[in-house]
JSON list of C-alpha atoms in Angstrom, two decimals:
[
{"chain": "A", "resi": 1, "resn": "UNK", "atom": "CA", "xyz": [-13.75, 33.07, -41.04]},
{"chain": "A", "resi": 2, "resn": "UNK", "atom": "CA", "xyz": [-13.58, 30.48, -38.27]},
{"chain": "A", "resi": 3, "resn": "UNK", "atom": "CA", "xyz": [-10.93, 31.26, -35.63]},
{"chain": "A", "resi": 4, "resn": "UNK", "atom": "CA", "xyz": [-11.93, 28.68, -32.99]},
{"chain": "A", "resi": 5, "resn": "UNK", "atom": "CA", "xyz": [-9.33, 26.04, -33.75]},
{"chain": "A", "resi": 6, "resn": "UNK", "atom": "CA", "xyz": [-6.58, 28.39, -34.75]},
{"chain": "A", "resi": 7, "resn": "UNK", "atom": "CA", "xyz": [-2.85, 28.45, -34.43]},
{"chain": "A", "resi": 8, "resn": "UNK", "atom": "CA", "xyz": [-1.44, 30.81, -31.82]},
{"chain": "A", "resi": 9, "resn": "UNK", "atom": "CA", "xyz": [1.26, 33.00, -33.38]},
{"chain": "A", "resi": 10, "resn": "UNK", "atom": "CA", "xyz": [3.33, 35.50, -31.37]},
{"chain": "A", "resi": 11, "resn": "UNK", "atom": "CA", "xyz": [3.39, 38.95, -32.94]},
{"chain": "A", "resi": 12, "resn": "UNK", "atom": "CA", "xyz": [5.72, 41.84, -32.22]},
{"chain": "A", "resi": 13, "resn": "UNK", "atom": "CA", "xyz": [4.75, 45.24, -33.61]},
{"chain": "A", "resi": 14, "resn": "UNK", "atom": "CA", "xyz": [5.71, 48.88, -33.06]},
{"chain": "A", "resi": 15, "resn": "UNK", "atom": "CA", "xyz": [3.63, 50.43, -30.26]},
{"chain": "A", "resi": 16, "resn": "UNK", "atom": "CA", "xyz": [2.70, 53.44, -32.40]},
{"chain": "A", "resi": 17, "resn": "UNK", "atom": "CA", "xyz": [1.50, 51.15, -35.20]},
{"chain": "A", "resi": 18, "resn": "UNK", "atom": "CA", "xyz": [-0.54, 49.14, -32.69]},
{"chain": "A", "resi": 19, "resn": "UNK", "atom": "CA", "xyz": [-2.19, 52.36, -31.50]},
{"chain": "A", "resi": 20, "resn": "UNK", "atom": "CA", "xyz": [-2.97, 53.34, -35.11]},
{"chain": "A", "resi": 21, "resn": "UNK", "atom": "CA", "xyz": [-4.50, 49.91, -35.72]},
{"chain": "A", "resi": 22, "resn": "UNK", "atom": "CA", "xyz": [-6.76, 50.32, -32.71]},
{"chain": "A", "resi": 23, "resn": "UNK", "atom": "CA", "xyz": [-8.08, 53.59, -34.15]},
{"chain": "A", "resi": 24, "resn": "UNK", "atom": "CA", "xyz": [-8.48, 52.37, -37.75]},
{"chain": "A", "resi": 25, "resn": "UNK", "atom": "CA", "xyz": [-9.97, 48.92, -37.18]},
{"chain": "A", "resi": 26, "resn": "UNK", "atom": "CA", "xyz": [-13.65, 48.16, -37.03]},
{"chain": "A", "resi": 27, "resn": "UNK", "atom": "CA", "xyz": [-14.88, 47.47, -33.51]},
{"chain": "A", "resi": 28, "resn": "UNK", "atom": "CA", "xyz": [-15.64, 43.81, -34.23]},
{"chain": "A", "resi": 29, "resn": "UNK", "atom": "CA", "xyz": [-12.38, 43.10, -36.10]},
{"chain": "A", "resi": 30, "resn": "UNK", "atom": "CA", "xyz": [-10.04, 40.52, -34.63]},
{"chain": "A", "resi": 31, "resn": "UNK", "atom": "CA", "xyz": [-6.32, 40.30, -35.38]},
{"chain": "A", "resi": 32, "resn": "UNK", "atom": "CA", "xyz": [-6.94, 37.32, -37.64]},
{"chain": "A", "resi": 33, "resn": "UNK", "atom": "CA", "xyz": [-9.67, 39.13, -39.56]},
{"chain": "A", "resi": 34, "resn": "UNK", "atom": "CA", "xyz": [-7.46, 42.19, -40.05]},
{"chain": "A", "resi": 35, "resn": "UNK", "atom": "CA", "xyz": [-4.58, 40.00, -41.26]},
{"chain": "A", "resi": 36, "resn": "UNK", "atom": "CA", "xyz": [-6.90, 38.15, -43.65]},
{"chain": "A", "resi": 37, "resn": "UNK", "atom": "CA", "xyz": [-8.30, 41.43, -45.03]},
{"chain": "A", "resi": 38, "resn": "UNK", "atom": "CA", "xyz": [-4.75, 42.68, -45.49]},
{"chain": "A", "resi": 39, "resn": "UNK", "atom": "CA", "xyz": [-3.93, 39.47, -47.35]},
{"chain": "A", "resi": 40, "resn": "UNK", "atom": "CA", "xyz": [-6.93, 39.95, -49.64]},
{"chain": "A", "resi": 41, "resn": "UNK", "atom": "CA", "xyz": [-5.84, 43.55, -50.27]},
{"chain": "A", "resi": 42, "resn": "UNK", "atom": "CA", "xyz": [-2.33, 42.29, -51.10]},
{"chain": "A", "resi": 43, "resn": "UNK", "atom": "CA", "xyz": [-3.72, 39.72, -53.57]},
{"chain": "A", "resi": 44, "resn": "UNK", "atom": "CA", "xyz": [-5.77, 42.41, -55.32]},
{"chain": "A", "resi": 45, "resn": "UNK", "atom": "CA", "xyz": [-3.02, 45.05, -55.39]},
{"chain": "A", "resi": 46, "resn": "UNK", "atom": "CA", "xyz": [0.21, 43.00, -55.31]},
{"chain": "A", "resi": 47, "resn": "UNK", "atom": "CA", "xyz": [2.22, 45.48, -53.28]},
{"chain": "A", "resi": 48, "resn": "UNK", "atom": "CA", "xyz": [5.81, 44.75, -52.26]},
{"chain": "A", "resi": 49, "resn": "UNK", "atom": "CA", "xyz": [6.39, 43.69, -48.68]},
{"chain": "A", "resi": 50, "resn": "UNK", "atom": "CA", "xyz": [8.70, 45.57, -46.35]},
{"chain": "A", "resi": 51, "resn": "UNK", "atom": "CA", "xyz": [11.67, 43.40, -45.40]},
{"chain": "A", "resi": 52, "resn": "UNK", "atom": "CA", "xyz": [12.76, 42.53, -41.87]},
{"chain": "A", "resi": 53, "resn": "UNK", "atom": "CA", "xyz": [13.88, 45.59, -40.01]},
{"chain": "A", "resi": 54, "resn": "UNK", "atom": "CA", "xyz": [17.43, 44.90, -38.82]},
{"chain": "A", "resi": 55, "resn": "UNK", "atom": "CA", "xyz": [19.18, 48.24, -38.33]},
{"chain": "A", "resi": 56, "resn": "UNK", "atom": "CA", "xyz": [22.91, 48.34, -39.05]},
{"chain": "A", "resi": 57, "resn": "UNK", "atom": "CA", "xyz": [23.48, 51.79, -37.56]},
{"chain": "A", "resi": 58, "resn": "UNK", "atom": "CA", "xyz": [21.67, 54.02, -35.07]},
{"chain": "A", "resi": 59, "resn": "UNK", "atom": "CA", "xyz": [20.30, 50.96, -33.28]},
{"chain": "A", "resi": 60, "resn": "UNK", "atom": "CA", "xyz": [19.46, 52.94, -30.14]},
{"chain": "A", "resi": 61, "resn": "UNK", "atom": "CA", "xyz": [17.56, 55.49, -32.21]},
{"chain": "A", "resi": 62, "resn": "UNK", "atom": "CA", "xyz": [15.65, 52.63, -33.87]},
{"chain": "A", "resi": 63, "resn": "UNK", "atom": "CA", "xyz": [14.75, 51.13, -30.47]},
{"chain": "A", "resi": 64, "resn": "UNK", "atom": "CA", "xyz": [13.62, 54.53, -29.19]},
{"chain": "A", "resi": 65, "resn": "UNK", "atom": "CA", "xyz": [11.63, 55.36, -32.30]},
{"chain": "A", "resi": 66, "resn": "UNK", "atom": "CA", "xyz": [9.96, 51.94, -32.57]},
{"chain": "A", "resi": 67, "resn": "UNK", "atom": "CA", "xyz": [9.25, 50.53, -29.15]},
{"chain": "A", "resi": 68, "resn": "UNK", "atom": "CA", "xyz": [7.69, 47.13, -29.71]},
{"chain": "A", "resi": 69, "resn": "UNK", "atom": "CA", "xyz": [4.63, 45.57, -28.18]},
{"chain": "A", "resi": 70, "resn": "UNK", "atom": "CA", "xyz": [4.21, 41.80, -28.03]},
{"chain": "A", "resi": 71, "resn": "UNK", "atom": "CA", "xyz": [0.88, 40.10, -28.50]},
{"chain": "A", "resi": 72, "resn": "UNK", "atom": "CA", "xyz": [-0.51, 36.87, -29.95]},
{"chain": "A", "resi": 73, "resn": "UNK", "atom": "CA", "xyz": [-2.76, 36.10, -32.87]},
{"chain": "A", "resi": 74, "resn": "UNK", "atom": "CA", "xyz": [-5.07, 33.12, -33.31]},
{"chain": "A", "resi": 75, "resn": "UNK", "atom": "CA", "xyz": [-5.35, 32.34, -36.99]},
{"chain": "A", "resi": 76, "resn": "UNK", "atom": "CA", "xyz": [-7.01, 29.45, -38.80]},
{"chain": "A", "resi": 77, "resn": "UNK", "atom": "CA", "xyz": [-4.66, 26.72, -40.06]},
{"chain": "A", "resi": 78, "resn": "UNK", "atom": "CA", "xyz": [-5.86, 26.97, -43.68]},
{"chain": "A", "resi": 79, "resn": "UNK", "atom": "CA", "xyz": [-5.42, 30.76, -43.75]},
{"chain": "A", "resi": 80, "resn": "UNK", "atom": "CA", "xyz": [-2.02, 30.42, -42.08]},
{"chain": "A", "resi": 81, "resn": "UNK", "atom": "CA", "xyz": [-0.90, 27.88, -44.70]},
{"chain": "A", "resi": 82, "resn": "UNK", "atom": "CA", "xyz": [-2.07, 30.15, -47.56]},
{"chain": "A", "resi": 83, "resn": "UNK", "atom": "CA", "xyz": [-0.21, 33.12, -46.13]},
{"chain": "A", "resi": 84, "resn": "UNK", "atom": "CA", "xyz": [2.91, 31.10, -45.38]},
{"chain": "A", "resi": 85, "resn": "UNK", "atom": "CA", "xyz": [2.91, 29.64, -48.91]},
{"chain": "A", "resi": 86, "resn": "UNK", "atom": "CA", "xyz": [2.54, 33.10, -50.47]},
{"chain": "A", "resi": 87, "resn": "UNK", "atom": "CA", "xyz": [5.61, 34.46, -48.64]},
{"chain": "A", "resi": 88, "resn": "UNK", "atom": "CA", "xyz": [8.07, 31.59, -48.07]},
{"chain": "A", "resi": 89, "resn": "UNK", "atom": "CA", "xyz": [11.13, 33.86, -47.94]},
{"chain": "A", "resi": 90, "resn": "UNK", "atom": "CA", "xyz": [9.82, 36.07, -45.11]},
{"chain": "A", "resi": 91, "resn": "UNK", "atom": "CA", "xyz": [9.51, 35.55, -41.38]},
{"chain": "A", "resi": 92, "resn": "UNK", "atom": "CA", "xyz": [5.85, 35.19, -40.39]},
{"chain": "A", "resi": 93, "resn": "UNK", "atom": "CA", "xyz": [6.03, 38.21, -38.04]},
{"chain": "A", "resi": 94, "resn": "UNK", "atom": "CA", "xyz": [7.21, 40.37, -40.95]},
{"chain": "A", "resi": 95, "resn": "UNK", "atom": "CA", "xyz": [4.41, 39.03, -43.16]},
{"chain": "A", "resi": 96, "resn": "UNK", "atom": "CA", "xyz": [1.75, 39.70, -40.51]},
{"chain": "A", "resi": 97, "resn": "UNK", "atom": "CA", "xyz": [3.05, 43.23, -39.93]},
{"chain": "A", "resi": 98, "resn": "UNK", "atom": "CA", "xyz": [2.86, 43.94, -43.66]},
{"chain": "A", "resi": 99, "resn": "UNK", "atom": "CA", "xyz": [-0.64, 42.46, -43.93]},
{"chain": "A", "resi": 100, "resn": "UNK", "atom": "CA", "xyz": [-1.79, 44.58, -41.00]},
{"chain": "A", "resi": 101, "resn": "UNK", "atom": "CA", "xyz": [-0.30, 47.62, -42.74]},
{"chain": "A", "resi": 102, "resn": "UNK", "atom": "CA", "xyz": [-2.18, 46.68, -45.93]},
{"chain": "A", "resi": 103, "resn": "UNK", "atom": "CA", "xyz": [-5.33, 46.40, -43.82]},
{"chain": "A", "resi": 104, "resn": "UNK", "atom": "CA", "xyz": [-4.77, 49.98, -42.63]},
{"chain": "A", "resi": 105, "resn": "UNK", "atom": "CA", "xyz": [-4.19, 51.12, -46.21]},
{"chain": "A", "resi": 106, "resn": "UNK", "atom": "CA", "xyz": [-7.41, 49.40, -47.29]},
{"chain": "A", "resi": 107, "resn": "UNK", "atom": "CA", "xyz": [-9.42, 51.09, -44.54]},
{"chain": "A", "resi": 108, "resn": "UNK", "atom": "CA", "xyz": [-7.67, 54.45, -44.87]},
{"chain": "A", "resi": 109, "resn": "UNK", "atom": "CA", "xyz": [-5.84, 54.81, -48.24]},
{"chain": "A", "resi": 110, "resn": "UNK", "atom": "CA", "xyz": [-3.88, 57.87, -47.12]},
{"chain": "A", "resi": 111, "resn": "UNK", "atom": "CA", "xyz": [-2.49, 56.04, -44.07]},
{"chain": "A", "resi": 112, "resn": "UNK", "atom": "CA", "xyz": [1.31, 55.86, -43.75]},
{"chain": "A", "resi": 113, "resn": "UNK", "atom": "CA", "xyz": [3.61, 54.76, -40.97]},
{"chain": "A", "resi": 114, "resn": "UNK", "atom": "CA", "xyz": [7.34, 55.49, -40.94]},
{"chain": "A", "resi": 115, "resn": "UNK", "atom": "CA", "xyz": [8.19, 51.88, -39.97]},
{"chain": "A", "resi": 116, "resn": "UNK", "atom": "CA", "xyz": [7.03, 50.75, -43.41]},
{"chain": "A", "resi": 117, "resn": "UNK", "atom": "CA", "xyz": [9.02, 53.35, -45.39]},
{"chain": "A", "resi": 118, "resn": "UNK", "atom": "CA", "xyz": [11.94, 51.62, -47.11]},
{"chain": "A", "resi": 119, "resn": "UNK", "atom": "CA", "xyz": [13.53, 54.93, -48.08]},
{"chain": "A", "resi": 120, "resn": "UNK", "atom": "CA", "xyz": [13.46, 56.25, -44.52]},
{"chain": "A", "resi": 121, "resn": "UNK", "atom": "CA", "xyz": [14.81, 52.97, -43.13]},
{"chain": "A", "resi": 122, "resn": "UNK", "atom": "CA", "xyz": [17.66, 52.83, -45.67]},
{"chain": "A", "resi": 123, "resn": "UNK", "atom": "CA", "xyz": [18.58, 56.44, -44.98]},
{"chain": "A", "resi": 124, "resn": "UNK", "atom": "CA", "xyz": [18.47, 56.30, -41.17]},
{"chain": "A", "resi": 125, "resn": "UNK", "atom": "CA", "xyz": [19.37, 52.73, -40.26]},
{"chain": "A", "resi": 126, "resn": "UNK", "atom": "CA", "xyz": [21.47, 51.18, -43.06]},
{"chain": "A", "resi": 127, "resn": "UNK", "atom": "CA", "xyz": [25.06, 51.97, -43.96]},
{"chain": "A", "resi": 128, "resn": "UNK", "atom": "CA", "xyz": [25.53, 53.64, -47.32]},
{"chain": "A", "resi": 129, "resn": "UNK", "atom": "CA", "xyz": [28.59, 53.92, -49.56]},
{"chain": "A", "resi": 130, "resn": "UNK", "atom": "CA", "xyz": [29.79, 57.11, -47.81]},
{"chain": "A", "resi": 131, "resn": "UNK", "atom": "CA", "xyz": [29.60, 55.42, -44.40]},
{"chain": "A", "resi": 132, "resn": "UNK", "atom": "CA", "xyz": [31.79, 52.55, -45.65]},
{"chain": "A", "resi": 133, "resn": "UNK", "atom": "CA", "xyz": [34.22, 54.93, -47.35]},
{"chain": "A", "resi": 134, "resn": "UNK", "atom": "CA", "xyz": [34.54, 57.12, -44.25]},
{"chain": "A", "resi": 135, "resn": "UNK", "atom": "CA", "xyz": [35.21, 54.07, -42.08]},
{"chain": "A", "resi": 136, "resn": "UNK", "atom": "CA", "xyz": [37.82, 52.81, -44.54]},
{"chain": "A", "resi": 137, "resn": "UNK", "atom": "CA", "xyz": [39.58, 56.19, -44.74]},
{"chain": "A", "resi": 138, "resn": "UNK", "atom": "CA", "xyz": [39.55, 56.63, -40.97]},
{"chain": "A", "resi": 139, "resn": "UNK", "atom": "CA", "xyz": [40.97, 53.16, -40.26]},
{"chain": "A", "resi": 140, "resn": "UNK", "atom": "CA", "xyz": [43.52, 53.42, -43.07]},
{"chain": "A", "resi": 141, "resn": "UNK", "atom": "CA", "xyz": [44.76, 56.75, -41.68]},
{"chain": "A", "resi": 142, "resn": "UNK", "atom": "CA", "xyz": [45.38, 55.11, -38.28]},
{"chain": "A", "resi": 143, "resn": "UNK", "atom": "CA", "xyz": [47.64, 52.28, -39.48]},
{"chain": "A", "resi": 144, "resn": "UNK", "atom": "CA", "xyz": [51.29, 52.37, -40.59]},
{"chain": "A", "resi": 145, "resn": "UNK", "atom": "CA", "xyz": [51.11, 49.52, -43.10]},
{"chain": "A", "resi": 146, "resn": "UNK", "atom": "CA", "xyz": [50.16, 50.11, -46.75]},
{"chain": "A", "resi": 147, "resn": "UNK", "atom": "CA", "xyz": [47.38, 47.50, -46.53]},
{"chain": "A", "resi": 148, "resn": "UNK", "atom": "CA", "xyz": [44.40, 47.57, -44.19]},
{"chain": "A", "resi": 149, "resn": "UNK", "atom": "CA", "xyz": [43.81, 44.14, -42.67]},
{"chain": "A", "resi": 150, "resn": "UNK", "atom": "CA", "xyz": [40.68, 42.85, -40.94]},
{"chain": "A", "resi": 151, "resn": "UNK", "atom": "CA", "xyz": [42.50, 42.93, -37.63]},
{"chain": "A", "resi": 152, "resn": "UNK", "atom": "CA", "xyz": [43.57, 46.55, -38.17]},
{"chain": "A", "resi": 153, "resn": "UNK", "atom": "CA", "xyz": [40.08, 47.54, -39.23]},
{"chain": "A", "resi": 154, "resn": "UNK", "atom": "CA", "xyz": [38.46, 45.89, -36.22]},
{"chain": "A", "resi": 155, "resn": "UNK", "atom": "CA", "xyz": [41.02, 47.45, -33.86]},
{"chain": "A", "resi": 156, "resn": "UNK", "atom": "CA", "xyz": [40.77, 50.98, -35.27]},
{"chain": "A", "resi": 157, "resn": "UNK", "atom": "CA", "xyz": [37.12, 51.32, -36.23]},
{"chain": "A", "resi": 158, "resn": "UNK", "atom": "CA", "xyz": [34.87, 53.61, -34.25]},
{"chain": "A", "resi": 159, "resn": "UNK", "atom": "CA", "xyz": [31.65, 52.30, -32.63]},
{"chain": "A", "resi": 160, "resn": "UNK", "atom": "CA", "xyz": [29.53, 53.95, -35.34]},
{"chain": "A", "resi": 161, "resn": "UNK", "atom": "CA", "xyz": [31.50, 52.30, -38.18]},
{"chain": "A", "resi": 162, "resn": "UNK", "atom": "CA", "xyz": [30.28, 49.12, -39.88]},
{"chain": "A", "resi": 163, "resn": "UNK", "atom": "CA", "xyz": [31.36, 45.90, -38.17]},
{"chain": "A", "resi": 164, "resn": "UNK", "atom": "CA", "xyz": [33.37, 43.22, -39.97]},
{"chain": "A", "resi": 165, "resn": "UNK", "atom": "CA", "xyz": [30.21, 41.11, -40.08]},
{"chain": "A", "resi": 166, "resn": "UNK", "atom": "CA", "xyz": [28.28, 43.91, -41.81]},
{"chain": "A", "resi": 167, "resn": "UNK", "atom": "CA", "xyz": [31.12, 44.44, -44.29]},
{"chain": "A", "resi": 168, "resn": "UNK", "atom": "CA", "xyz": [31.28, 40.74, -45.14]},
{"chain": "A", "resi": 169, "resn": "UNK", "atom": "CA", "xyz": [27.50, 40.58, -45.47]},
{"chain": "A", "resi": 170, "resn": "UNK", "atom": "CA", "xyz": [27.33, 43.55, -47.86]},
{"chain": "A", "resi": 171, "resn": "UNK", "atom": "CA", "xyz": [30.57, 43.03, -49.82]},
{"chain": "A", "resi": 172, "resn": "UNK", "atom": "CA", "xyz": [30.76, 39.21, -49.65]},
{"chain": "A", "resi": 173, "resn": "UNK", "atom": "CA", "xyz": [34.30, 39.46, -48.23]},
{"chain": "A", "resi": 174, "resn": "UNK", "atom": "CA", "xyz": [36.66, 41.92, -46.60]},
{"chain": "A", "resi": 175, "resn": "UNK", "atom": "CA", "xyz": [38.88, 41.73, -49.70]},
{"chain": "A", "resi": 176, "resn": "UNK", "atom": "CA", "xyz": [36.01, 42.92, -51.90]},
{"chain": "A", "resi": 177, "resn": "UNK", "atom": "CA", "xyz": [35.43, 45.76, -49.46]},
{"chain": "A", "resi": 178, "resn": "UNK", "atom": "CA", "xyz": [39.12, 46.81, -49.72]},
{"chain": "A", "resi": 179, "resn": "UNK", "atom": "CA", "xyz": [39.03, 46.62, -53.54]},
{"chain": "A", "resi": 180, "resn": "UNK", "atom": "CA", "xyz": [35.89, 48.75, -53.77]},
{"chain": "A", "resi": 181, "resn": "UNK", "atom": "CA", "xyz": [37.04, 51.29, -51.22]},
{"chain": "A", "resi": 182, "resn": "UNK", "atom": "CA", "xyz": [40.48, 51.57, -52.79]},
{"chain": "A", "resi": 183, "resn": "UNK", "atom": "CA", "xyz": [38.94, 52.21, -56.20]},
{"chain": "A", "resi": 184, "resn": "UNK", "atom": "CA", "xyz": [36.60, 54.81, -54.64]},
{"chain": "A", "resi": 185, "resn": "UNK", "atom": "CA", "xyz": [39.48, 56.61, -52.94]},
{"chain": "A", "resi": 186, "resn": "UNK", "atom": "CA", "xyz": [41.45, 56.67, -56.21]},
{"chain": "A", "resi": 187, "resn": "UNK", "atom": "CA", "xyz": [38.51, 58.09, -58.19]}
]
């Protein structure tokens, strides 16, 4: 693999994962080589990629748990194009992180890192149905009108409740959120 005339790509990864990589990798392995080996492992095993990690709740806990380290990777243009073409819907940093994780799994099959656990991420850092329902009930209890409006919700919600943006993103509209929460309360 020729890295001389490569593309310089910034990479941001959890510090603890970086430390694990340093222990698992072969002494002569470069970032590009590890990414390429992870890509080969992916092609042979077709594992799902972990999506971008954008916490909705407990953001401070996420920042504390996963302090990030910034570095750069030189990667050959042809390899970069292959990787980019294989994952068009993902940010390149997310793809590289996943490929580095696959590299670790190839070198040490029992290796796991909490950053790559979808179940843990969903549980700790994403709002679930109960979170939405609790926010709805709380805000509804604070208003005098029979209908909860966006303005009322935004005014009454607590800092740990979902934002209007998060509600619209997950329910497509505030009206859909009200319909679903109302039906849940009446069940």
